[in-house]
Coordinates of N, CA, C and O and ligand atoms in Angstrom, one line a residue:
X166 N 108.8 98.3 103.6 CA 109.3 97.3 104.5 C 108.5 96.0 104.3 O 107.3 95.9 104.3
X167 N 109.5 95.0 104.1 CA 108.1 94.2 104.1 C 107.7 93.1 105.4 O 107.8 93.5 106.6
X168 N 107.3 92.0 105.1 CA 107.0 91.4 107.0 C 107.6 90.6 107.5 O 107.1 90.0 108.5
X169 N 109.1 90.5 106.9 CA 109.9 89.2 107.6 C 110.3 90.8 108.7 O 110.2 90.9 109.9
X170 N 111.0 92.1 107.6 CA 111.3 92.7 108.3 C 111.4 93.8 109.4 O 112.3 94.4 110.2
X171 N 109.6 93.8 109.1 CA 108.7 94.5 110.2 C 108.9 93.1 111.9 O 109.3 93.2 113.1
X172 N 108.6 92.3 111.2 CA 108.3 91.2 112.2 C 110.0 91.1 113.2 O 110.1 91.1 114.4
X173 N 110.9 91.2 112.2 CA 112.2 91.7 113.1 C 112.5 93.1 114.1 O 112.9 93.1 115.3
X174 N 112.2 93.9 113.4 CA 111.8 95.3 114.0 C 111.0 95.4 115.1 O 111.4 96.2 115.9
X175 N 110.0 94.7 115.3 CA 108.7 94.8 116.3 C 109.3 93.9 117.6 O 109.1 94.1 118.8
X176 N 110.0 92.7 116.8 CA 110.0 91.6 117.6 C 111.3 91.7 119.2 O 112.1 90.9 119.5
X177 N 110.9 93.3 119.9 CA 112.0 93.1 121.0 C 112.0 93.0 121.7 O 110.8 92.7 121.7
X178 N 112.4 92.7 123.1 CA 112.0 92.1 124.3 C 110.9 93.1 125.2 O 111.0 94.2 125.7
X179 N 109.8 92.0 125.1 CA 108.5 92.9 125.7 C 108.9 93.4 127.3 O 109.1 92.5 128.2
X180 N 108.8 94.6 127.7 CA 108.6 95.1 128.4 C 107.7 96.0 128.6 O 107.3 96.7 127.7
X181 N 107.2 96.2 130.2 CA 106.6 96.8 131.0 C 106.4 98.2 130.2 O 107.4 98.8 129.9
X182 N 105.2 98.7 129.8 CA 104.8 100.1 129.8 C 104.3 100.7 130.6 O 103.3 100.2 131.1
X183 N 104.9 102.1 131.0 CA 104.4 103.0 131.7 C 102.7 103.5 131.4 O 101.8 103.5 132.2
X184 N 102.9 103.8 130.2 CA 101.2 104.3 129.6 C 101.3 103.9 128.0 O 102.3 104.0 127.4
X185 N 100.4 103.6 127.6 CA 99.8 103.0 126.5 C 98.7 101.9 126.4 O 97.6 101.9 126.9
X186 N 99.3 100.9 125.5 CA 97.5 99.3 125.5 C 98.9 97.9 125.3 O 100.0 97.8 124.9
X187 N 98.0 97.4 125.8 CA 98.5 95.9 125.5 C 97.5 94.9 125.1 O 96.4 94.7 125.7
X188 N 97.8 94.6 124.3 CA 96.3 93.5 123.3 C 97.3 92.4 123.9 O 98.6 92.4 123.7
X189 N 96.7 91.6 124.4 CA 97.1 90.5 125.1 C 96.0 88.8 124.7 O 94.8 88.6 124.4
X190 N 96.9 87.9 124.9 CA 95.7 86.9 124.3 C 95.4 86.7 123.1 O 94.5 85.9 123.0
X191 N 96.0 87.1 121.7 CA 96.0 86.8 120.5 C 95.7 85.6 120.3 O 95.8 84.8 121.3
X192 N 95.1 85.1 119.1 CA 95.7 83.8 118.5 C 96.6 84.0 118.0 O 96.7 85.1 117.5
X193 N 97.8 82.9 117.9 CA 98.8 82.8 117.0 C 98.8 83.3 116.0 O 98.3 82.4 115.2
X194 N 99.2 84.3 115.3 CA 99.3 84.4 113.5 C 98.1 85.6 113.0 O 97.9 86.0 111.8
X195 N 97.5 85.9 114.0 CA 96.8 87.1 114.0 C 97.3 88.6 114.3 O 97.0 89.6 113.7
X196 N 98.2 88.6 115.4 CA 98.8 89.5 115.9 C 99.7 90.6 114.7 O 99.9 91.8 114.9
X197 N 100.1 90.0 113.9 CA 100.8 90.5 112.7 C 99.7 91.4 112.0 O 99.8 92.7 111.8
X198 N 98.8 90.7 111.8 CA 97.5 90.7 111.2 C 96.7 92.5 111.9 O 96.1 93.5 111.4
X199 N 97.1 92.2 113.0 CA 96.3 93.5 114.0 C 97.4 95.2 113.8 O 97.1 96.4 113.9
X200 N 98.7 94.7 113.7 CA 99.5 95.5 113.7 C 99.0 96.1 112.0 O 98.3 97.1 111.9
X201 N 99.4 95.5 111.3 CA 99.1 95.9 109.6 C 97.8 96.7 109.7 O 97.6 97.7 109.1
X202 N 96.7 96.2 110.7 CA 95.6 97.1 110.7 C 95.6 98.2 111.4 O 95.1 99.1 110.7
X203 N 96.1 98.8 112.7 CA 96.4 99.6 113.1 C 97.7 100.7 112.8 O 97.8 101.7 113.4
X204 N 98.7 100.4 111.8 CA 99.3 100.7 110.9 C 100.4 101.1 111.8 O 101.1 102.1 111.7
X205 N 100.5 100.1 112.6 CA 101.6 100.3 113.5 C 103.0 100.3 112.8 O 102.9 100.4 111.5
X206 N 104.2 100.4 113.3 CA 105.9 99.9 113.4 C 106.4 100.8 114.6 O 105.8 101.8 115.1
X207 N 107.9 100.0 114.8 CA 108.5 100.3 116.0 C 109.1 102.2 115.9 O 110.1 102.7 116.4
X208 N 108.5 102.6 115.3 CA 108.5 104.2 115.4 C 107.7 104.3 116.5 O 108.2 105.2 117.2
X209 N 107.1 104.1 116.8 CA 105.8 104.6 117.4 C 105.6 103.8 118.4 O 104.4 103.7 118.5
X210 N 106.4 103.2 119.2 CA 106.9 102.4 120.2 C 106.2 101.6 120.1 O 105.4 101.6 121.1
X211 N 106.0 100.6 119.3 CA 105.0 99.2 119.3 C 105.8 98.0 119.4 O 106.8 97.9 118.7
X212 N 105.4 97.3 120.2 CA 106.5 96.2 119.9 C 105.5 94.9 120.3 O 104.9 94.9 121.3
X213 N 105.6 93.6 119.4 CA 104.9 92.7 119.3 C 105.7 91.2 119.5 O 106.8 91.0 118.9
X214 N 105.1 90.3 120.2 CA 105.7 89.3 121.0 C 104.5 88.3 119.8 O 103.3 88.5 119.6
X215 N 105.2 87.3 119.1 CA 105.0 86.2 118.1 C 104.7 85.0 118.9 O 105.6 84.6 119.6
X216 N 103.5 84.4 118.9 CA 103.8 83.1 119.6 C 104.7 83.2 120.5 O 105.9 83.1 120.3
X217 N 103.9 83.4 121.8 CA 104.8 83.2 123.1 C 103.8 82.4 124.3 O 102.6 82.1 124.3
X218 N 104.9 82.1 125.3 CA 104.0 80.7 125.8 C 103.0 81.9 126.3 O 103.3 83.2 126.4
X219 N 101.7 81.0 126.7 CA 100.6 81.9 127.8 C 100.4 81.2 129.0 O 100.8 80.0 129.0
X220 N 99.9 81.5 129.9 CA 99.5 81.7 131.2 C 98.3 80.6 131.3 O 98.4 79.4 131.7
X221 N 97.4 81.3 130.8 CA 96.0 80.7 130.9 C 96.4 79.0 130.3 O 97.3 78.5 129.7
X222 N 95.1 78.6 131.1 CA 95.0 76.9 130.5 C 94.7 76.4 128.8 O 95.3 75.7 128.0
X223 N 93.6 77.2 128.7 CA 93.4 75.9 127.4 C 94.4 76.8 126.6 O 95.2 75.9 126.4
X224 N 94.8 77.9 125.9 CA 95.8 77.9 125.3 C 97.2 77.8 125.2 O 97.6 78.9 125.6
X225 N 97.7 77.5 125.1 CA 99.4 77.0 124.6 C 100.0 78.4 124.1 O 100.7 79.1 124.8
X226 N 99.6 78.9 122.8 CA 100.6 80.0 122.6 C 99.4 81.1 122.2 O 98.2 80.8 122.0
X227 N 100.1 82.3 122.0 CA 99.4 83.3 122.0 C 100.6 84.3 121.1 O 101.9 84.0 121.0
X228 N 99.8 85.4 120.5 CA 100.6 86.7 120.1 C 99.9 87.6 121.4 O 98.9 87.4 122.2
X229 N 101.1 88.8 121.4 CA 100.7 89.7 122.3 C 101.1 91.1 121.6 O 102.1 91.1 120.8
X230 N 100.6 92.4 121.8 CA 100.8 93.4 121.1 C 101.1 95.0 122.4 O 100.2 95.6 122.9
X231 N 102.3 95.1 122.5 CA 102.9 96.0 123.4 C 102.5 97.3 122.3 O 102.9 97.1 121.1
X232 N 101.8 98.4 122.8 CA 101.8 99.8 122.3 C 102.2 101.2 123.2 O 101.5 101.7 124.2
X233 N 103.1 101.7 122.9 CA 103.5 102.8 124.4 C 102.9 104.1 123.7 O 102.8 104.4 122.5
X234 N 102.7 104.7 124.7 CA 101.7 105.7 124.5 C 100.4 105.7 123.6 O 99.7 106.6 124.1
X235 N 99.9 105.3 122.9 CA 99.1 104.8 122.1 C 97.6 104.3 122.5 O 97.5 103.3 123.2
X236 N 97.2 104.5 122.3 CA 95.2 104.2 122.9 C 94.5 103.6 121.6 O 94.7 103.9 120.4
X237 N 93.9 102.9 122.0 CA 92.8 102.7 120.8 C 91.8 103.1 120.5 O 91.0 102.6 121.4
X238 N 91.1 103.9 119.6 CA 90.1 104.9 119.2 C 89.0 103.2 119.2 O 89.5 102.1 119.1
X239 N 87.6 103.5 119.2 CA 86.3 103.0 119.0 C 86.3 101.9 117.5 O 85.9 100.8 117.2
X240 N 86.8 102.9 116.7 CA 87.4 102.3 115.4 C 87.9 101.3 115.4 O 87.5 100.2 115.1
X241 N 89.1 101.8 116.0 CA 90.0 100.6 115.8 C 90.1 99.4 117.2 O 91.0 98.6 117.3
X242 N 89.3 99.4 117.7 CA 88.7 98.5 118.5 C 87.9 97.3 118.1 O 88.1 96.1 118.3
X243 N 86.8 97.9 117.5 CA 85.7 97.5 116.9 C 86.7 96.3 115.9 O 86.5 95.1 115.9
X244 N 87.6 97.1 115.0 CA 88.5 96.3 114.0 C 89.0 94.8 114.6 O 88.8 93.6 114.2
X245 N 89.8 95.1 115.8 CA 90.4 93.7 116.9 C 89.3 93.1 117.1 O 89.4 92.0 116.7
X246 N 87.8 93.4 117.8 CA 87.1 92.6 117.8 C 86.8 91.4 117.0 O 86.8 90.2 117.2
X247 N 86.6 92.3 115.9 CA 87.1 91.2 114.6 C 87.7 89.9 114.3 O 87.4 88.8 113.9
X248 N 88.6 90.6 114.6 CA 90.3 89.9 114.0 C 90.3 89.0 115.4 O 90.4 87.8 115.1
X249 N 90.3 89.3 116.5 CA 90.9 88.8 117.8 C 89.7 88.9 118.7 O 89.6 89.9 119.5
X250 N 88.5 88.0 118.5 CA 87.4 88.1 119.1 C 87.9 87.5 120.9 O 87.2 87.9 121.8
X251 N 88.7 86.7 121.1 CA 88.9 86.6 122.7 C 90.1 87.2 123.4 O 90.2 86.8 124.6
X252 N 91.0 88.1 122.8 CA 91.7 89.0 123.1 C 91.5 89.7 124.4 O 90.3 90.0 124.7
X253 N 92.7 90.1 125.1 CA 92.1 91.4 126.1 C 93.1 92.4 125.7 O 94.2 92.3 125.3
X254 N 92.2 93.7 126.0 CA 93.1 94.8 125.1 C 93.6 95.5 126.8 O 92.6 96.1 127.3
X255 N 94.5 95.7 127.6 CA 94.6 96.5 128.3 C 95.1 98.2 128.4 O 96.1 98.7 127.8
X256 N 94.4 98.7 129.0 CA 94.6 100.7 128.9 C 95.8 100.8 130.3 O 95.4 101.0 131.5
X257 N 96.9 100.8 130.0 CA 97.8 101.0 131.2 C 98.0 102.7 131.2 O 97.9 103.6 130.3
X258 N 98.2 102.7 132.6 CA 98.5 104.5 132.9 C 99.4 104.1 133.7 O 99.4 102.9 134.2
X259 N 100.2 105.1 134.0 CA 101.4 105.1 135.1 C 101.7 103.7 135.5 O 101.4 103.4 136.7
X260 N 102.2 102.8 134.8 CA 102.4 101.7 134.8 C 101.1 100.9 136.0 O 101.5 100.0 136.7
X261 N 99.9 101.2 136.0 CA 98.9 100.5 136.5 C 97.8 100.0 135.2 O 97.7 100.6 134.1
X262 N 97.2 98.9 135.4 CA 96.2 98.7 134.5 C 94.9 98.8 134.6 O 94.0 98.1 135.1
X263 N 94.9 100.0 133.9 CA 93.1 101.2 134.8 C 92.1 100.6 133.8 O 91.1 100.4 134.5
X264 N 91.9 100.2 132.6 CA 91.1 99.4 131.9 C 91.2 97.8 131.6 O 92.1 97.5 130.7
X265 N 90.7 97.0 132.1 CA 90.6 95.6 131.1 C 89.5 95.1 130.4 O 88.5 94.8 131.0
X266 N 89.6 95.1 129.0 CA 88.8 94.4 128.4 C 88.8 93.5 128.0 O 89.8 93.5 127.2
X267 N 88.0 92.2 128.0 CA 88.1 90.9 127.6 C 86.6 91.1 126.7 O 85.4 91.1 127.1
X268 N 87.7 91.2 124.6 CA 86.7 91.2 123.5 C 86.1 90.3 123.1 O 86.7 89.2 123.1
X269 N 85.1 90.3 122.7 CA 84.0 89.2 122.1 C 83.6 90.1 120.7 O 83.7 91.3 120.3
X270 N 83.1 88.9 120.2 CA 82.6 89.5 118.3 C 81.6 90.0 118.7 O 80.8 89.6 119.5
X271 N 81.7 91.6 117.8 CA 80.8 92.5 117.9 C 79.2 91.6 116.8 O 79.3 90.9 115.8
X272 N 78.0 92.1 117.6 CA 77.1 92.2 116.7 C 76.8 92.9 115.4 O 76.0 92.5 114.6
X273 N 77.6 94.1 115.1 CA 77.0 94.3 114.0 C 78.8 94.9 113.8 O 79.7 95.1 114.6
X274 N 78.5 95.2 112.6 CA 80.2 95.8 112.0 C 80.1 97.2 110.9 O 80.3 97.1 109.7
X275 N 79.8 98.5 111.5 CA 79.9 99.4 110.6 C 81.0 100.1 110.3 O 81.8 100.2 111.1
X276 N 81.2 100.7 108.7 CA 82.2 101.2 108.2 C 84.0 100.5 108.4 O 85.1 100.9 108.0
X277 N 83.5 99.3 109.3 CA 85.1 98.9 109.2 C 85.3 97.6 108.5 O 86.3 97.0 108.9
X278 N 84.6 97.1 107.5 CA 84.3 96.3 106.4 C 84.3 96.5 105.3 O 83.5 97.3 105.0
X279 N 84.8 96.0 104.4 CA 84.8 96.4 102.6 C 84.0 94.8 102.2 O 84.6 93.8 102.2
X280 N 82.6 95.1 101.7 CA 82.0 94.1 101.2 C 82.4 93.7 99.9 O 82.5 94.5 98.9
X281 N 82.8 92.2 100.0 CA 83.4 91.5 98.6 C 82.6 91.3 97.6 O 82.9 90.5 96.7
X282 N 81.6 91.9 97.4 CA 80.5 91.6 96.5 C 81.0 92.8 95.6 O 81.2 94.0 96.0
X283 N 81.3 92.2 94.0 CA 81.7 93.9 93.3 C 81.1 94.8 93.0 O 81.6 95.9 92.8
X284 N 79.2 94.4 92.8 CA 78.2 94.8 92.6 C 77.5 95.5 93.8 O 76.4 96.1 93.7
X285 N 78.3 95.3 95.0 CA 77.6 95.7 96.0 C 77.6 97.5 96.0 O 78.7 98.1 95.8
X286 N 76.3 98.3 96.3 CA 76.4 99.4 96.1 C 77.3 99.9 96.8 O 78.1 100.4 96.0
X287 N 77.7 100.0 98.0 CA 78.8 100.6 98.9 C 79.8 100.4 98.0 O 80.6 101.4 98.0
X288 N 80.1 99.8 97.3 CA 81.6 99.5 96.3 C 81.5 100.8 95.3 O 82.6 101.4 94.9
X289 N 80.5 101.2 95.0 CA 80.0 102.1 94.0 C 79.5 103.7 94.6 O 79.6 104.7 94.0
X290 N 79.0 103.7 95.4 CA 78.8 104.6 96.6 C 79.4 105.2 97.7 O 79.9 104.4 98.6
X291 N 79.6 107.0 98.0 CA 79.8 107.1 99.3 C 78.7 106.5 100.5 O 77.8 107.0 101.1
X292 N 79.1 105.2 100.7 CA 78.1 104.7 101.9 C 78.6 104.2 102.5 O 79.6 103.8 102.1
X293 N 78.3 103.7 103.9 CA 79.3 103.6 105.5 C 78.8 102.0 105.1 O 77.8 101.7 104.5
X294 N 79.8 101.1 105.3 CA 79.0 99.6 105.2 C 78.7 99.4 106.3 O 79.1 99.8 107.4
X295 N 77.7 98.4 106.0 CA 76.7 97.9 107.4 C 77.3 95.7 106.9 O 77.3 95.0 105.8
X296 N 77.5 95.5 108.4 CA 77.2 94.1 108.3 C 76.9 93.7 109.8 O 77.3 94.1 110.8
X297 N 76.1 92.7 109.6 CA 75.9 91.8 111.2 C 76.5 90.6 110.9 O 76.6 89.9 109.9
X298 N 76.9 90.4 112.3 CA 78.0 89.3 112.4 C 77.6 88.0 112.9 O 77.2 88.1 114.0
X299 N 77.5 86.7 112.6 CA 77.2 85.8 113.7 C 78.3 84.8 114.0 O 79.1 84.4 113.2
X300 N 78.2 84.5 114.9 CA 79.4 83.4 115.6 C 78.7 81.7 114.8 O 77.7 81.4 114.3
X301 N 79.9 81.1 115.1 CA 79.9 79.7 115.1 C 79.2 79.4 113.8 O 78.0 79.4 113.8
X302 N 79.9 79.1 112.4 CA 81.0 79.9 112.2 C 80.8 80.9 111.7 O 80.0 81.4 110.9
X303 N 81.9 81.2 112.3 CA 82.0 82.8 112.2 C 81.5 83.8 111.0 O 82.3 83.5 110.1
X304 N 80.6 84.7 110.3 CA 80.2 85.0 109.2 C 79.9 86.4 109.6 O 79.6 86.8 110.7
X305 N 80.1 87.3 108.1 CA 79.6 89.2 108.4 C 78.7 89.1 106.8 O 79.2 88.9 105.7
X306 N 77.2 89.5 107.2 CA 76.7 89.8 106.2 C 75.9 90.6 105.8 O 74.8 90.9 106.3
X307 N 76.5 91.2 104.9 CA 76.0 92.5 104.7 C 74.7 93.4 104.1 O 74.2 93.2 103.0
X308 N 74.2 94.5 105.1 CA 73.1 94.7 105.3 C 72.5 95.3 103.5 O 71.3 95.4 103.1
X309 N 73.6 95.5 102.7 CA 72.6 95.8 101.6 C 72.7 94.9 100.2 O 72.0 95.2 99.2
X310 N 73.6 93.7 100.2 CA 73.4 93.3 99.0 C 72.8 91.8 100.1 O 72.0 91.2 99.4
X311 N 73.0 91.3 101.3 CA 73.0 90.4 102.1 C 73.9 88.9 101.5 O 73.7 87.7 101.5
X312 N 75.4 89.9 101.1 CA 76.7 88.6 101.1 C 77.3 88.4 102.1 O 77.9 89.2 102.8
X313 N 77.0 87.4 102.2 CA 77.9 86.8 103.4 C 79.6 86.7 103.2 O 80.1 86.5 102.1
X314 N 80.5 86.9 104.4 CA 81.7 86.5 104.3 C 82.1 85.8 105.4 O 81.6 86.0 106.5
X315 N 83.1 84.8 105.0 CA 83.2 84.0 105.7 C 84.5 85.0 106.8 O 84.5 86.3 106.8
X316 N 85.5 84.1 107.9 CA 86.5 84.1 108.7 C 87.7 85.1 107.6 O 88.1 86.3 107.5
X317 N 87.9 84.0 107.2 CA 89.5 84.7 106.3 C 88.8 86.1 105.3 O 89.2 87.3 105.4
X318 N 87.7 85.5 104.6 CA 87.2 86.8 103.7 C 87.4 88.1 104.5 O 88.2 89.0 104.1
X319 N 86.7 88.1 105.8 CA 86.6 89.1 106.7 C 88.4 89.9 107.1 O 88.9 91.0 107.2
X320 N 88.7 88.7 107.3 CA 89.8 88.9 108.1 C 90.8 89.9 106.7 O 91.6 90.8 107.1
X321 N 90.7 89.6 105.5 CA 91.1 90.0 103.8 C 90.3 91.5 104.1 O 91.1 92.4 104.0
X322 N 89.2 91.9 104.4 CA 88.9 92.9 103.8 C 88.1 93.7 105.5 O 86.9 93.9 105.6
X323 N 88.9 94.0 106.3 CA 89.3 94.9 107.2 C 89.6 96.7 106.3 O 90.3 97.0 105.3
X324 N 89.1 97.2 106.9 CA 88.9 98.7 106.4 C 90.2 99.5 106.9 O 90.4 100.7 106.6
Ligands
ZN404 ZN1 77.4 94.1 100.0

């Protein structure tokens, strides 16, 4: 499938879930981005809202990511951090919202990074990658060759 026609598929009128997550607060143009990583489609009752107005003040639009039944493992948390560092991920049960989290960039980033360096041993080795992260701007660098990657690089090479 490719992503005009995923993006049609996903794209249905968001409603209310009983139980599952809602990643809420996207930046625009990321949300696509989150789905491809979590290896979502609308089998699996996901459905994703594109640039839609928001709520909040300083932003204008947002992606939003409806998942029914569906939770997010540590893993794949860690990954959104990433990708969608001011995001809130919510854990709905019985149509209540028993978790809110409002994400911030993780300090350090294990195993969910592929370092761009081709020389880098992890490329060449069973080895878990290690990177620490720093804000403003944004950069992950890595604990064993120490390459840095920038925003997009990072955002390219999600595990
Ligand atoms: Zn490396």
């Amino acid at each position: 499938m490719n992503k005009e026609e995923m993006i049609k598929k996903l794209k249905v009128r968001v409603t209310p879930i009983g139980n599952g997550t809602a990643i809420d607060h996207i930046n625009p143009g990321m949300g696509l981005k989150i789905v491809e990583v979590l290896g979502m489609d609308e089998k699996n009752g996901a459905a994703i809202a594109l640039n839609t107005e928001s709520k909040r003040m300083k932003e204008k639009r947002k992606d939003l990511i409806l998942m029914e039944d569906r939770f997010l493992t540590e893993n794949e948390l860690n990954k959104i951090k990433l990708l969608a560092r001011n995001a809130t991920v919510n854990t709905i049960k019985n149509y209540k919202i028993e978790k809110k989290e409002k994400l911030d960039l993780p300090k350090k980033a294990e195993g969910i990074l592929k370092c761009i360096n081709p020389i880098c041993i992890t490329n060449h080795e069973e080895l878990k990658t290690k990177f620490s992260i720093k804000k403003e701007p944004v950069k992950a660098k890595c604990f064993y060759c120490e390459t840095s990657m920038d925003k997009e690089e990072i955002k390219k090479h999600i595990l």
